[in-house]
XYZ file of C-alpha atoms in Angstrom:
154
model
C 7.779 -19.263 -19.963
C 8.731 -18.264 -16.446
C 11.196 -15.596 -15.856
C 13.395 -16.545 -12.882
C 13.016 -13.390 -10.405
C 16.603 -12.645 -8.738
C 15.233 -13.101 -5.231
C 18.803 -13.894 -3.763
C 19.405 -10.055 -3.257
C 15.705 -8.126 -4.154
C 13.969 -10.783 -1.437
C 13.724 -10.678 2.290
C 15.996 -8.495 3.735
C 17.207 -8.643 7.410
C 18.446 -5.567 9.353
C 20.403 -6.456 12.266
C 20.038 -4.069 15.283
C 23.211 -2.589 15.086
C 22.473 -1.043 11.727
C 19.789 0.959 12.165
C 20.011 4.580 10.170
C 20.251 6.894 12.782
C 20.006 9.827 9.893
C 16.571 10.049 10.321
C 14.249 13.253 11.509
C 14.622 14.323 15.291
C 13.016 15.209 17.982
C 14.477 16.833 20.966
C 14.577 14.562 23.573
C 13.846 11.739 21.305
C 16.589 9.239 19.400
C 14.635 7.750 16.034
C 16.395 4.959 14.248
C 15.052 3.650 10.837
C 15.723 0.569 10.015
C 12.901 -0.076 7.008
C 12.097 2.456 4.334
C 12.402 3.099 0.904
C 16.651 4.410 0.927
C 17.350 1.354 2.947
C 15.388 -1.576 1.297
C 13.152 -0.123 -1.654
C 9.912 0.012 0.695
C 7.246 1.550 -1.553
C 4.216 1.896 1.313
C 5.447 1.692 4.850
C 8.356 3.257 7.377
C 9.975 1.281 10.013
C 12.176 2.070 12.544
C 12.579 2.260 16.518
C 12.677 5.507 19.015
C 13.885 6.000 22.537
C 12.456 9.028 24.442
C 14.119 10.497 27.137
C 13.117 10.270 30.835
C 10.709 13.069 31.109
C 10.272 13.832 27.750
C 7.545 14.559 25.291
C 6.746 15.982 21.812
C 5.290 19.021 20.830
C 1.373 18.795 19.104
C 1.104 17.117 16.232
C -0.441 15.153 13.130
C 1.164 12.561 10.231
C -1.097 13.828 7.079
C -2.764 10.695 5.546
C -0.101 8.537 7.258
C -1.764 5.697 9.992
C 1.080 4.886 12.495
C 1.704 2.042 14.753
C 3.447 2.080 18.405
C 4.473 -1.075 19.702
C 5.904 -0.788 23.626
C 8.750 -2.640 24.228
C 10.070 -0.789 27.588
C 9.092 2.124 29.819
C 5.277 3.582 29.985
C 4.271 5.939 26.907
C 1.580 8.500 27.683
C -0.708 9.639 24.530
C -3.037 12.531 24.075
C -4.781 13.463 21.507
C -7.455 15.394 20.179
C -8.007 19.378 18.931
C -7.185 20.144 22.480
C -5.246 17.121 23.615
C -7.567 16.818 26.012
C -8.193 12.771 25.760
C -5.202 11.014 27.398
C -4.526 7.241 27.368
C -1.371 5.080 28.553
C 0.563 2.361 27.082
C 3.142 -0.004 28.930
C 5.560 -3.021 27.456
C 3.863 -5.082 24.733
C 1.040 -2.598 24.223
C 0.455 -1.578 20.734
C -0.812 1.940 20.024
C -2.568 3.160 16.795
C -2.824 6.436 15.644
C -4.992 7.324 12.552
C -4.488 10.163 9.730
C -5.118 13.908 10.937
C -5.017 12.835 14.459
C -3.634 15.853 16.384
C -1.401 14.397 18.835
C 1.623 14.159 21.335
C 3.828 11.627 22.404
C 4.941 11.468 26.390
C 7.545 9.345 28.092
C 5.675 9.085 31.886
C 8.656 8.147 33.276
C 11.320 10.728 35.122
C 13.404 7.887 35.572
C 13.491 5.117 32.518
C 13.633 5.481 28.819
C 10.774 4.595 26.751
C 11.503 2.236 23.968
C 9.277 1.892 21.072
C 8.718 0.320 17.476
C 7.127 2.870 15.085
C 5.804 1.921 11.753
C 4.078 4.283 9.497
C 2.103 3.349 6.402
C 4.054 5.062 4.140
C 7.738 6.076 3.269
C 7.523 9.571 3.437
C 8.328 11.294 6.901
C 5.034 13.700 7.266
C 4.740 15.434 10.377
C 2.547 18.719 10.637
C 3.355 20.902 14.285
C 0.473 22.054 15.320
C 0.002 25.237 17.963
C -2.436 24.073 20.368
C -2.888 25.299 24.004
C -3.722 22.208 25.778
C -6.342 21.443 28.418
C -5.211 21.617 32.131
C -6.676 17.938 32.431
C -6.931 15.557 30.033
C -9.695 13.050 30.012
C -8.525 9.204 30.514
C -9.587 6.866 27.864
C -9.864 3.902 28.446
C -8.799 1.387 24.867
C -11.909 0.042 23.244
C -12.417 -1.978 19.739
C -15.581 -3.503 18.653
C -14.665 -6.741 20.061
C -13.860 -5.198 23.288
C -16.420 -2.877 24.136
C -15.770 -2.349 28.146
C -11.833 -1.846 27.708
């Protein structure tokens, strides 16, 4: 016999844009809203949410423990570096996705002076992990340009 599952209200869940959770971890210089997680809908494996950064501004060094995180551009230019030294660098505009893997020491940079950077950020897990790192960064960073397998040349 089947047991009817009460998908009506433990289903798909919609969360409009005006009520994002704004009680989330900050960043100076940075507005995070969630709007999926495990308070908000019962997410088990995976953060959701948006963040603006400032004109001008950027985080400090770095890493999400075992978490893999996902950038999606939707406005503004986001400069990434990365590395023990952040000395790789690598830029991201509207409808760019970005993907950073576990341990990955790393910092986030609005290039702009002028324009806010908006962003999608999902993380593949519900816990907020984020491990500040003190690194003294190279002068100049070394440009990468974004390869994959099926796009070897960039």
């Amino acid at each position: 016999m089947h047991t009817p599952q009460p998908w009506q209200h433990d289903g798909v869940r919609v969360i409009a844009a005006n009520q994002l959770d704004g009680n989330t971890a900050q960043t100076p210089g940075m507005d995070r809203k969630a709007a999926i997680n495990f308070a908000r809908v019962g997410a088990q494996k995976l953060w959701a949410g948006t963040v603006h950064i400032h004109a001008g501004a950027k985080t400090g060094a770095h890493h999400h423990g075992h978490l893999e995180s996902v950038i999606y551009v939707i406005k503004g230019r986001a400069r990434m570096r990365w590395g023990d030294a952040l000395q790789f660098t690598a830029e991201a505009g509207p409808g760019d996705f970005i993907y950073v893997p576990p341990y990955v020491p790393h910092q986030e940079i609005n290039a702009s002076e002028t324009e806010t950077l908006e962003c999608v950020l999902c993380r593949s897990d519900g816990e907020a992990v984020a491990v500040n790192l003190d690194i003294a960064p190279v002068e100049q960073p070394q440009t990468v340009k974004w390869i994959d397998p099926t796009h070897p040349k960039g």
